[in-house]
Amino acid sequence: MSQELYIDPKRCQGHARCWSIAPETFGIDEEGFAYVLPGREGAYDEESAQKAIKNCPERAIKVRDVEVGK
Amino acid sequence: MAKTKADLENFSYHGDNLDDIFEDYEVMVNECPVGRSKRYGGFAFLAKNDDIFEAEQDYETFSVTPTMLLPDLEMGMPMIPIDLDPPEHTGYRKVLLPLFTPMNIAKLEPGMIETARQLADEVVEAAAANNGVVDVSTLFARPLPTIIFSRLCGYPEEDWPKFDKWVDDVLYERTEHPEIARAASAEILRYFEGIISARKAEGGERNDLMDKIINARVDGRELTLDEMLSYSYLLFIAGLDTTAWGLRSSLWYLAQNPKAQQQLRENPDQIPAAVEEFLRTMSPVQAMARTCMRDTVVQGQEIKAGERVVLVFGAGNRDPEIFEDPHEIKIDREDNRHLSFGGGPHRCLGSNLARKEMVIGIEEFLKRVPAFENAGGEVWHGVGPLTVRLIEE
Ligand code: SF4
């Protein structure tokens, strides 16, 4: 098992706090909603990602278990 | 004398009540997380950060209908999109979402910087002509958002000087003198009716906010004139005054805190964090209303279907369970999940714009204007004058 960072699209309302705190990890789409930049799913334990998690007003940035090799 | 639970029966978040409202909040978050006030026809209030967050997400229990404003503006129609719940709300909001993404707001940055510099120059000139004393609200905090937002919307420049009075009449007179607010609302609606018909007659594209509303398609159809007016009115009311308040309250704080002022002058990269903290503690929007749609229980207290419920963002922003030393303004606070832009489907559409304007405004102000101190003793809230004295080096 390993873990990955993801945005819960039902929760994200486009405050863009994640992107301004950790632009190396989060992107914002055309309508203003956030996504985790491809390849950055493993960055959940980095300081800036943790800060983004704590500052997301919708609590939309989450970490989930993924099966290794998938 | 410190306030007690009994004072909350008359709790209001308008006008003079804001002078010492942080004392109300202290009682709320510690002793009365769900309570009731008799004002404005009576309402229940939620003060805890988590309860407000949950209520914003749960629009089936806490609806924004008939309106988010208390007291009501008596417009006779819902304001689009803030007075509508999903799914109806979603289509209207989508029309403007792309304009307010951080990438799109970044395109406005050069214009914002230039305008902020010009206004800051005018502050310095006005002070020089008046023994160093100057009203930085009237000369800076108010015009900056008015100019930037008016440009984004496409309001003709010759009309800008009329706007502040209209906004003041609607937002600050409505609790005491609703007739003044109604008259101003009628004028604003007439004004937008004129803009809409002129644009329709001219045709062409301008890619501004008014155009987006006029050309919007929601569920495959065009908006009716009433819908266009409602949407335009809401943006006007929401876009001008809030950011002015945000800037003014930031300068109000800096005027009496030379150390913080100095720190931000020397480290402009710390301004964004400071802005979050100013928003947390002195938010332009201290509360918004909902209507309870089904009997529910919050913090062990029953709330009945049909009751008006006020989400007191300002109290949730000072909830000791979430924020360390909640009443202290720490300009370098790291974790700052404040409620000032609201949350859930009604998250302030303009939050990215407001944040950018505040950061640029404060940065350019501090770059151009020398050290300043409070000289007028004005209150922290509102968009009225803010008199400061520039200190000679
Ligand atoms: S901070 Fe949260 S709500 Fe805002 S864009 Fe990022 S994930 Fe979405």
Tab-separated table of C-alpha atoms and ligand atoms in Angstrom:
chain	number	residue	atom	x	y	z
A	1	MET	CA	0.000	0.000	0.000
A	2	SER	CA	1.049	3.567	-0.643
A	3	GLN	CA	-0.818	6.829	-0.485
A	4	GLU	CA	-1.805	9.567	-2.873
A	5	LEU	CA	-3.062	13.100	-2.717
A	6	TYR	CA	-6.373	13.885	-4.391
A	7	ILE	CA	-9.014	16.585	-4.593
A	8	ASP	CA	-12.585	15.649	-3.748
A	9	PRO	CA	-14.478	17.264	-6.642
A	10	LYS	CA	-17.726	17.259	-4.677
A	11	ARG	CA	-16.099	19.500	-2.096
A	12	CYS	CA	-13.735	21.731	-4.052
A	13	GLN	CA	-15.299	25.158	-4.651
A	14	GLY	CA	-12.360	26.858	-6.273
A	15	HIS	CA	-10.921	28.996	-3.474
A	16	ALA	CA	-7.501	28.310	-5.057
A	17	ARG	CA	-5.740	28.415	-1.710
A	18	CYS	CA	-3.997	25.133	-2.588
A	19	TRP	CA	-2.627	26.571	-5.814
A	20	SER	CA	-1.353	29.758	-4.215
A	21	ILE	CA	0.297	27.860	-1.369
A	22	ALA	CA	1.693	24.916	-3.395
A	23	PRO	CA	1.667	25.717	-7.126
A	24	GLU	CA	4.167	22.906	-7.685
A	25	THR	CA	1.529	20.390	-6.621
A	26	PHE	CA	-1.881	21.822	-7.530
A	27	GLY	CA	-3.336	23.164	-10.741
A	28	ILE	CA	-6.557	25.071	-11.400
A	29	ASP	CA	-8.808	24.259	-14.350
A	30	GLU	CA	-10.716	26.601	-16.684
A	31	GLU	CA	-13.614	26.942	-14.284
A	32	GLY	CA	-11.387	27.496	-11.296
A	33	PHE	CA	-11.487	24.043	-9.708
A	34	ALA	CA	-8.355	22.370	-8.400
A	35	TYR	CA	-6.579	19.188	-9.447
A	36	VAL	CA	-3.385	17.481	-8.391
A	37	LEU	CA	-0.729	17.964	-11.061
A	38	PRO	CA	0.079	14.688	-12.810
A	39	GLY	CA	3.034	13.021	-11.122
A	40	ARG	CA	2.529	14.947	-7.888
A	41	GLU	CA	0.087	12.545	-6.261
A	42	GLY	CA	2.837	11.319	-3.952
A	43	ALA	CA	3.634	14.777	-2.599
A	44	TYR	CA	1.165	14.564	0.318
A	45	ASP	CA	3.884	14.579	2.946
A	46	GLU	CA	5.650	17.670	1.631
A	47	GLU	CA	5.380	20.730	3.815
A	48	SER	CA	3.603	22.899	1.251
A	49	ALA	CA	1.029	20.196	0.477
A	50	GLN	CA	0.336	19.785	4.174
A	51	LYS	CA	-0.083	23.527	4.491
A	52	ALA	CA	-2.526	23.498	1.589
A	53	ILE	CA	-4.533	20.731	3.238
A	54	LYS	CA	-4.774	22.772	6.431
A	55	ASN	CA	-5.790	25.939	4.568
A	56	CYS	CA	-8.372	24.535	2.148
A	57	PRO	CA	-11.628	26.099	3.332
A	58	GLU	CA	-13.677	23.195	1.942
A	59	ARG	CA	-11.466	20.442	3.386
A	60	ALA	CA	-11.374	19.092	-0.153
A	61	ILE	CA	-7.734	18.019	-0.310
A	62	LYS	CA	-7.441	14.439	0.856
A	63	VAL	CA	-5.035	11.542	1.006
A	64	ARG	CA	-6.097	7.995	0.145
A	65	ASP	CA	-4.531	4.564	0.054
A	66	VAL	CA	-3.671	3.122	-3.318
A	67	GLU	CA	-2.474	-0.315	-4.181
A	68	VAL	CA	1.137	-0.426	-5.222
A	69	GLY	CA	1.715	-1.315	-8.853
A	70	LYS	CA	-1.582	0.130	-10.003
B	1	MET	CA	-18.358	46.039	31.002
B	2	ALA	CA	-17.891	42.730	29.293
B	3	LYS	CA	-20.898	41.311	27.519
B	4	THR	CA	-22.927	38.372	28.767
B	5	LYS	CA	-25.199	35.758	27.247
B	6	ALA	CA	-28.214	37.990	27.880
B	7	ASP	CA	-26.810	40.608	25.479
B	8	LEU	CA	-27.011	38.127	22.625
B	9	GLU	CA	-30.810	38.474	22.587
B	10	ASN	CA	-30.200	41.761	20.818
B	11	PHE	CA	-27.336	40.577	18.676
B	12	SER	CA	-27.000	42.342	15.318
B	13	TYR	CA	-24.122	42.527	12.860
B	14	HIS	CA	-24.977	45.870	11.307
B	15	GLY	CA	-23.997	49.490	11.956
B	16	ASP	CA	-22.796	50.500	15.407
B	17	ASN	CA	-23.299	46.968	16.642
B	18	LEU	CA	-20.035	46.155	14.906
B	19	ASP	CA	-18.080	48.506	17.205
B	20	ASP	CA	-17.711	45.900	19.931
B	21	ILE	CA	-19.009	42.819	18.142
B	22	PHE	CA	-15.904	40.810	19.023
B	23	GLU	CA	-17.163	40.782	22.607
B	24	ASP	CA	-20.389	39.177	21.395
B	25	TYR	CA	-18.314	36.596	19.560
B	26	GLU	CA	-16.326	35.759	22.638
B	27	VAL	CA	-19.517	34.984	24.565
B	28	MET	CA	-20.930	33.045	21.603
B	29	VAL	CA	-18.018	30.735	20.977
B	30	ASN	CA	-17.459	30.037	24.663
B	31	GLU	CA	-20.958	29.927	26.130
B	32	CYS	CA	-23.591	30.072	23.443
B	33	PRO	CA	-22.608	28.388	20.162
B	34	VAL	CA	-26.244	28.277	19.047
B	35	GLY	CA	-28.499	31.055	20.247
B	36	ARG	CA	-31.266	33.393	19.258
B	37	SER	CA	-31.574	37.104	18.678
B	38	LYS	CA	-34.853	39.032	18.588
B	39	ARG	CA	-33.660	41.437	15.920
B	40	TYR	CA	-34.975	41.582	12.350
B	41	GLY	CA	-37.973	39.385	13.048
B	42	GLY	CA	-35.941	36.947	15.122
B	43	PHE	CA	-33.243	34.513	14.078
B	44	ALA	CA	-31.147	31.659	15.356
B	45	PHE	CA	-27.388	31.961	15.020
B	46	LEU	CA	-24.529	29.504	14.633
B	47	ALA	CA	-21.147	30.633	15.937
B	48	LYS	CA	-18.852	27.605	15.844
B	49	ASN	CA	-16.509	27.259	12.898
B	50	ASP	CA	-17.387	23.596	12.243
B	51	ASP	CA	-21.147	24.152	12.506
B	52	ILE	CA	-21.002	27.030	10.025
B	53	PHE	CA	-18.915	24.932	7.661
B	54	GLU	CA	-21.416	22.044	7.839
B	55	ALA	CA	-24.422	24.334	7.381
B	56	GLU	CA	-22.879	25.867	4.251
B	57	GLN	CA	-22.425	22.428	2.729
B	58	ASP	CA	-25.937	21.248	3.686
B	59	TYR	CA	-28.083	23.519	1.540
B	60	GLU	CA	-31.026	21.120	1.766
B	61	THR	CA	-31.345	21.908	5.460
B	62	PHE	CA	-30.020	25.465	5.367
B	63	SER	CA	-31.361	27.093	2.222
B	64	VAL	CA	-30.348	30.525	0.957
B	65	THR	CA	-33.955	31.238	-0.019
B	66	PRO	CA	-35.661	33.658	0.122
B	67	THR	CA	-32.422	35.634	0.575
B	68	MET	CA	-28.999	35.514	2.175
B	69	LEU	CA	-29.375	39.059	3.444
B	70	LEU	CA	-30.944	39.930	6.764
B	71	PRO	CA	-32.721	42.271	6.888
B	72	ASP	CA	-33.936	41.613	3.397
B	73	LEU	CA	-33.297	44.144	0.618
B	74	GLU	CA	-36.963	43.929	-0.409
B	75	MET	CA	-36.108	43.574	-4.062
B	76	GLY	CA	-39.164	41.481	-4.790
B	77	MET	CA	-36.940	38.967	-6.598
B	78	PRO	CA	-34.102	36.651	-5.627
B	79	MET	CA	-30.620	37.986	-6.240
B	80	ILE	CA	-28.864	35.820	-8.783
B	81	PRO	CA	-26.971	33.699	-7.925
B	82	ILE	CA	-26.672	34.104	-4.141
B	83	ASP	CA	-30.325	33.644	-3.256
B	84	LEU	CA	-30.693	30.374	-5.176
B	85	ASP	CA	-29.810	26.854	-4.038
B	86	PRO	CA	-28.309	24.161	-6.239
B	87	PRO	CA	-29.185	22.760	-8.701
B	88	GLU	CA	-30.775	26.009	-9.958
B	89	HIS	CA	-27.837	28.016	-8.674
B	90	THR	CA	-25.196	26.001	-10.542
B	91	GLY	CA	-25.991	27.120	-14.095
B	92	TYR	CA	-25.997	30.816	-13.235
B	93	ARG	CA	-22.731	30.564	-11.391
B	94	LYS	CA	-21.035	28.733	-14.247
B	95	VAL	CA	-21.556	31.749	-16.490
B	96	LEU	CA	-19.008	33.787	-14.552
B	97	LEU	CA	-16.701	31.150	-13.046
B	98	PRO	CA	-14.112	31.269	-15.875
B	99	LEU	CA	-13.688	35.025	-15.467
B	100	PHE	CA	-12.757	34.716	-11.827
B	101	THR	CA	-10.113	31.991	-11.982
B	102	PRO	CA	-6.717	33.005	-10.596
B	103	MET	CA	-5.244	32.815	-14.111
B	104	ASN	CA	-7.785	35.234	-15.469
B	105	ILE	CA	-7.415	37.567	-12.491
B	106	ALA	CA	-3.644	37.558	-13.023
B	107	LYS	CA	-4.242	39.255	-16.383
B	108	LEU	CA	-5.650	42.262	-14.519
B	109	GLU	CA	-2.521	42.597	-12.405
B	110	PRO	CA	-0.610	45.237	-14.423
B	111	GLY	CA	-3.657	47.515	-14.447
B	112	MET	CA	-4.167	47.022	-10.725
B	113	ILE	CA	-0.558	47.913	-9.946
B	114	GLU	CA	-0.680	51.030	-12.076
B	115	THR	CA	-3.922	52.250	-10.523
B	116	ALA	CA	-2.690	51.499	-6.995
B	117	ARG	CA	0.477	53.510	-7.675
B	118	GLN	CA	-1.436	56.485	-8.993
B	119	LEU	CA	-3.765	56.482	-5.990
B	120	ALA	CA	-0.852	56.114	-3.560
B	121	ASP	CA	0.803	59.119	-5.229
B	122	GLU	CA	-2.372	61.091	-4.692
B	123	VAL	CA	-2.353	60.123	-1.016
B	124	VAL	CA	1.172	61.471	-0.618
B	125	GLU	CA	0.299	64.686	-2.457
B	126	ALA	CA	-2.862	65.253	-0.432
B	127	ALA	CA	-0.937	64.688	2.799
B	128	ALA	CA	1.772	67.143	1.742
B	129	ALA	CA	-0.895	69.782	1.223
B	130	ASN	CA	-2.450	69.164	4.636
B	131	ASN	CA	0.339	68.903	7.240
B	132	GLY	CA	0.717	65.185	6.669
B	133	VAL	CA	-2.895	64.348	7.523
B	134	VAL	CA	-4.893	62.421	4.944
B	135	ASP	CA	-8.026	60.263	4.578
B	136	VAL	CA	-6.675	57.062	3.072
B	137	SER	CA	-10.087	55.447	2.835
B	138	THR	CA	-11.545	58.072	0.528
B	139	LEU	CA	-8.341	58.458	-1.469
B	140	PHE	CA	-7.186	54.861	-1.647
B	141	ALA	CA	-9.193	52.012	-0.090
B	142	ARG	CA	-12.426	52.977	-1.809
B	143	PRO	CA	-11.405	54.080	-5.278
B	144	LEU	CA	-9.019	51.185	-5.928
B	145	PRO	CA	-11.680	48.433	-5.947
B	146	THR	CA	-14.226	50.699	-7.600
B	147	ILE	CA	-11.899	51.392	-10.532
B	148	ILE	CA	-10.682	47.808	-10.899
B	149	PHE	CA	-14.106	46.232	-10.666
B	150	SER	CA	-15.741	48.819	-12.904
B	151	ARG	CA	-13.139	48.122	-15.578
B	152	LEU	CA	-13.703	44.385	-15.302
B	153	CYS	CA	-17.460	44.839	-15.593
B	154	GLY	CA	-17.277	47.430	-18.337
B	155	TYR	CA	-19.156	50.233	-16.553
B	156	PRO	CA	-18.492	53.495	-18.433
B	157	GLU	CA	-15.834	55.536	-16.639
B	158	GLU	CA	-17.912	58.716	-16.472
B	159	ASP	CA	-20.405	56.845	-14.250
B	160	TRP	CA	-17.917	55.683	-11.617
B	161	PRO	CA	-18.278	58.739	-9.336
B	162	LYS	CA	-21.953	57.885	-8.772
B	163	PHE	CA	-21.306	54.392	-7.468
B	164	ASP	CA	-20.078	54.813	-3.899
B	165	LYS	CA	-23.160	56.710	-2.799
B	166	TRP	CA	-25.501	54.113	-4.281
B	167	VAL	CA	-23.645	51.287	-2.577
B	168	ASP	CA	-23.588	53.136	0.766
B	169	ASP	CA	-27.300	53.838	0.568
B	170	VAL	CA	-28.126	50.207	-0.105
B	171	LEU	CA	-25.768	48.553	2.361
B	172	TYR	CA	-25.521	51.029	5.208
B	173	GLU	CA	-28.937	52.679	5.244
B	174	ARG	CA	-31.108	49.614	4.896
B	175	THR	CA	-31.342	48.731	8.572
B	176	GLU	CA	-32.299	52.230	9.754
B	177	HIS	CA	-33.711	53.859	6.624
B	178	PRO	CA	-34.995	51.161	4.268
B	179	GLU	CA	-36.662	53.789	2.057
B	180	ILE	CA	-33.256	55.271	1.185
B	181	ALA	CA	-31.956	51.805	0.338
B	182	ARG	CA	-34.989	51.099	-1.830
B	183	ALA	CA	-34.604	54.337	-3.749
B	184	ALA	CA	-30.919	53.604	-4.412
B	185	SER	CA	-31.737	50.053	-5.527
B	186	ALA	CA	-34.274	51.414	-7.985
B	187	GLU	CA	-31.684	53.810	-9.404
B	188	ILE	CA	-29.112	51.038	-9.747
B	189	LEU	CA	-31.594	48.827	-11.580
B	190	ARG	CA	-32.526	51.677	-13.917
B	191	TYR	CA	-28.858	52.289	-14.565
B	192	PHE	CA	-28.282	48.657	-15.552
B	193	GLU	CA	-31.371	48.598	-17.677
B	194	GLY	CA	-29.810	51.477	-19.614
B	195	ILE	CA	-26.468	49.684	-20.003
B	196	ILE	CA	-28.116	46.450	-21.142
B	197	SER	CA	-30.309	48.079	-23.761
B	198	ALA	CA	-27.432	50.230	-25.054
B	199	ARG	CA	-25.221	47.168	-25.425
B	200	LYS	CA	-27.914	45.159	-27.137
B	201	ALA	CA	-28.415	48.005	-29.596
B	202	GLU	CA	-24.674	48.308	-30.290
B	203	GLY	CA	-23.895	44.607	-30.550
B	204	GLY	CA	-20.274	43.433	-30.754
B	205	GLU	CA	-18.163	41.717	-28.142
B	206	ARG	CA	-16.187	43.170	-25.276
B	207	ASN	CA	-15.353	40.199	-23.100
B	208	ASP	CA	-16.243	41.984	-19.864
B	209	LEU	CA	-18.620	40.967	-17.099
B	210	MET	CA	-21.635	42.825	-18.437
B	211	ASP	CA	-21.166	41.071	-21.787
B	212	LYS	CA	-20.972	37.677	-20.107
B	213	ILE	CA	-24.286	38.316	-18.410
B	214	ILE	CA	-25.978	39.663	-21.511
B	215	ASN	CA	-24.762	36.780	-23.667
B	216	ALA	CA	-25.132	34.084	-21.030
B	217	ARG	CA	-26.942	30.854	-21.757
B	218	VAL	CA	-28.319	28.957	-18.813
B	219	ASP	CA	-29.925	25.583	-19.516
B	220	GLY	CA	-29.741	26.389	-23.215
B	221	ARG	CA	-31.645	29.669	-23.073
B	222	GLU	CA	-30.819	33.358	-22.782
B	223	LEU	CA	-31.435	35.206	-19.535
B	224	THR	CA	-34.562	37.308	-19.196
B	225	LEU	CA	-34.147	41.039	-18.612
B	226	ASP	CA	-35.113	40.574	-14.950
B	227	GLU	CA	-32.460	37.906	-14.528
B	228	MET	CA	-29.813	40.100	-16.150
B	229	LEU	CA	-30.776	42.963	-13.862
B	230	SER	CA	-30.722	40.799	-10.767
B	231	TYR	CA	-27.296	39.387	-11.630
B	232	SER	CA	-25.847	42.811	-12.496
B	233	TYR	CA	-27.250	44.324	-9.324
B	234	LEU	CA	-25.765	41.598	-7.147
B	235	LEU	CA	-22.297	41.934	-8.682
B	236	PHE	CA	-22.415	45.669	-8.229
B	237	ILE	CA	-23.393	45.404	-4.567
B	238	ALA	CA	-20.906	42.623	-3.857
B	239	GLY	CA	-17.913	43.824	-5.848
B	240	LEU	CA	-17.362	47.394	-4.765
B	241	ASP	CA	-17.814	47.740	-1.063
B	242	THR	CA	-16.358	44.516	0.317
B	243	THR	CA	-12.851	44.977	-1.013
B	244	ALA	CA	-12.876	48.625	0.029
B	245	TRP	CA	-13.669	47.469	3.571
B	246	GLY	CA	-10.935	44.835	3.383
B	247	LEU	CA	-8.338	47.401	2.347
B	248	ARG	CA	-9.523	50.032	4.781
B	249	SER	CA	-9.513	47.666	7.762
B	250	SER	CA	-6.005	46.468	6.822
B	251	LEU	CA	-4.751	50.062	6.757
B	252	TRP	CA	-6.659	50.752	9.980
B	253	TYR	CA	-4.724	47.973	11.682
B	254	LEU	CA	-1.381	48.981	10.196
B	255	ALA	CA	-1.928	52.605	11.254
B	256	GLN	CA	-1.822	51.564	14.880
B	257	ASN	CA	0.778	48.851	14.622
B	258	PRO	CA	4.059	50.412	13.502
B	259	LYS	CA	5.895	47.141	14.006
B	260	ALA	CA	3.611	45.194	11.684
B	261	GLN	CA	3.781	48.068	9.210
B	262	GLN	CA	7.559	47.995	9.263
B	263	GLN	CA	7.646	44.221	8.922
B	264	LEU	CA	5.449	44.274	5.810
B	265	ARG	CA	7.410	47.158	4.303
B	266	GLU	CA	10.607	45.172	4.665
B	267	ASN	CA	9.066	41.838	3.660
B	268	PRO	CA	6.391	42.364	1.038
B	269	ASP	CA	6.349	38.590	0.468
B	270	GLN	CA	4.589	38.351	3.837
B	271	ILE	CA	1.659	40.493	2.683
B	272	PRO	CA	-0.469	37.583	1.357
B	273	ALA	CA	-0.402	35.845	4.758
B	274	ALA	CA	-1.177	39.146	6.487
B	275	VAL	CA	-4.140	39.672	4.167
B	276	GLU	CA	-5.573	36.292	5.206
B	277	GLU	CA	-5.250	37.329	8.828
B	278	PHE	CA	-6.925	40.711	8.216
B	279	LEU	CA	-9.717	38.866	6.437
B	280	ARG	CA	-10.090	36.438	9.321
B	281	THR	CA	-10.293	39.067	12.031
B	282	MET	CA	-11.971	42.047	10.315
B	283	SER	CA	-13.933	40.475	7.495
B	284	PRO	CA	-16.196	42.723	5.398
B	285	VAL	CA	-18.812	39.991	5.659
B	286	GLN	CA	-19.392	39.193	9.317
B	287	ALA	CA	-22.444	36.983	8.768
B	288	MET	CA	-24.909	35.699	6.187
B	289	ALA	CA	-28.404	34.282	6.605
B	290	ARG	CA	-30.077	31.025	5.683
B	291	THR	CA	-33.536	29.562	6.227
B	292	CYS	CA	-33.951	26.258	8.033
B	293	MET	CA	-35.951	23.899	5.775
B	294	ARG	CA	-36.464	20.978	8.179
B	295	ASP	CA	-36.303	20.570	11.932
B	296	THR	CA	-32.722	19.933	12.901
B	297	VAL	CA	-30.428	19.898	15.912
B	298	VAL	CA	-27.119	21.735	16.192
B	299	GLN	CA	-25.015	21.563	19.386
B	300	GLY	CA	-27.978	19.949	21.111
B	301	GLN	CA	-30.239	22.893	20.282
B	302	GLU	CA	-33.312	22.455	18.159
B	303	ILE	CA	-33.762	24.647	15.119
B	304	LYS	CA	-37.229	24.537	13.570
B	305	ALA	CA	-38.196	24.460	9.921
B	306	GLY	CA	-38.957	28.022	8.816
B	307	GLU	CA	-36.566	29.755	11.216
B	308	ARG	CA	-34.064	32.218	9.841
B	309	VAL	CA	-30.534	31.130	10.736
B	310	VAL	CA	-27.527	33.430	10.694
B	311	LEU	CA	-24.082	31.947	10.130
B	312	VAL	CA	-21.796	34.209	12.105
B	313	PHE	CA	-18.561	33.924	10.104
B	314	GLY	CA	-16.881	36.526	12.293
B	315	ALA	CA	-17.455	34.375	15.396
B	316	GLY	CA	-16.345	31.177	13.643
B	317	ASN	CA	-13.204	33.064	12.655
B	318	ARG	CA	-12.460	33.550	16.347
B	319	ASP	CA	-13.287	30.036	17.472
B	320	PRO	CA	-10.585	28.960	19.945
B	321	GLU	CA	-11.023	25.337	18.890
B	322	ILE	CA	-9.681	26.231	15.449
B	323	PHE	CA	-7.425	29.232	16.008
B	324	GLU	CA	-4.743	29.704	18.643
B	325	ASP	CA	-5.106	33.056	20.402
B	326	PRO	CA	-8.140	33.738	18.208
B	327	HIS	CA	-8.496	37.422	19.082
B	328	GLU	CA	-4.903	38.236	18.314
B	329	ILE	CA	-3.979	39.517	14.868
B	330	LYS	CA	-0.839	37.596	13.904
B	331	ILE	CA	0.200	38.711	10.466
B	332	ASP	CA	2.286	35.578	9.973
B	333	ARG	CA	-0.403	33.067	11.017
B	334	GLU	CA	0.213	29.859	9.073
B	335	ASP	CA	-2.970	27.820	9.290
B	336	ASN	CA	-5.790	30.139	8.450
B	337	ARG	CA	-8.864	28.336	7.268
B	338	HIS	CA	-11.126	31.308	7.885
B	339	LEU	CA	-14.737	31.589	6.792
B	340	SER	CA	-14.653	35.099	5.389
B	341	PHE	CA	-15.405	34.168	1.779
B	342	GLY	CA	-18.025	31.661	2.809
B	343	GLY	CA	-17.885	28.075	1.684
B	344	GLY	CA	-19.852	25.441	-0.127
B	345	PRO	CA	-21.642	26.274	-3.366
B	346	HIS	CA	-21.836	29.978	-2.487
B	347	ARG	CA	-18.118	30.537	-1.934
B	348	CYS	CA	-17.494	34.175	-2.854
B	349	LEU	CA	-17.064	34.197	-6.619
B	350	GLY	CA	-14.762	37.192	-6.377
B	351	SER	CA	-12.415	35.805	-3.726
B	352	ASN	CA	-9.439	35.530	-6.090
B	353	LEU	CA	-9.990	39.080	-7.281
B	354	ALA	CA	-10.451	40.453	-3.768
B	355	ARG	CA	-7.299	38.765	-2.500
B	356	LYS	CA	-5.252	40.082	-5.404
B	357	GLU	CA	-6.575	43.624	-4.957
B	358	MET	CA	-5.811	43.590	-1.247
B	359	VAL	CA	-2.289	42.235	-1.684
B	360	ILE	CA	-1.413	44.644	-4.500
B	361	GLY	CA	-3.137	47.544	-2.770
B	362	ILE	CA	-1.227	47.088	0.486
B	363	GLU	CA	2.064	46.436	-1.264
B	364	GLU	CA	1.907	49.536	-3.466
B	365	PHE	CA	0.603	51.664	-0.612
B	366	LEU	CA	3.518	50.709	1.623
B	367	LYS	CA	6.000	51.213	-1.203
B	368	ARG	CA	4.934	54.783	-1.851
B	369	VAL	CA	3.499	56.107	1.421
B	370	PRO	CA	5.923	56.647	4.327
B	371	ALA	CA	5.207	55.429	7.873
B	372	PHE	CA	1.746	56.477	9.032
B	373	GLU	CA	-0.224	56.503	12.272
B	374	ASN	CA	-3.866	56.752	13.222
B	375	ALA	CA	-5.010	60.357	13.499
B	376	GLY	CA	-8.793	60.147	13.442
B	377	GLY	CA	-9.736	57.474	15.956
B	378	GLU	CA	-12.245	55.938	13.525
B	379	VAL	CA	-13.816	52.506	14.048
B	380	TRP	CA	-12.359	49.340	12.530
B	381	HIS	CA	-15.357	48.520	10.330
B	382	GLY	CA	-17.097	49.981	7.333
B	383	VAL	CA	-15.916	52.063	4.407
B	384	GLY	CA	-16.049	55.524	6.016
B	385	PRO	CA	-13.056	57.867	6.374
B	386	LEU	CA	-9.757	56.668	7.800
B	387	THR	CA	-7.615	59.599	8.841
B	388	VAL	CA	-3.907	58.998	9.235
B	389	ARG	CA	-0.855	61.180	9.742
B	390	LEU	CA	2.289	60.503	7.756
B	391	ILE	CA	5.288	60.514	10.017
B	392	GLU	CA	8.253	62.606	8.932
B	393	GLU	CA	11.479	60.665	9.007
C	1	SF4	S1	-8.151	25.233	-1.707
C	1	SF4	FE1	-9.603	23.557	-1.607
C	1	SF4	S2	-11.515	24.341	-2.392
C	1	SF4	FE2	-9.896	25.717	-2.988
C	1	SF4	S3	-9.301	25.121	-5.034
C	1	SF4	FE3	-7.949	24.108	-3.609
C	1	SF4	S4	-8.956	22.174	-3.197
C	1	SF4	FE4	-10.474	23.466	-4.129
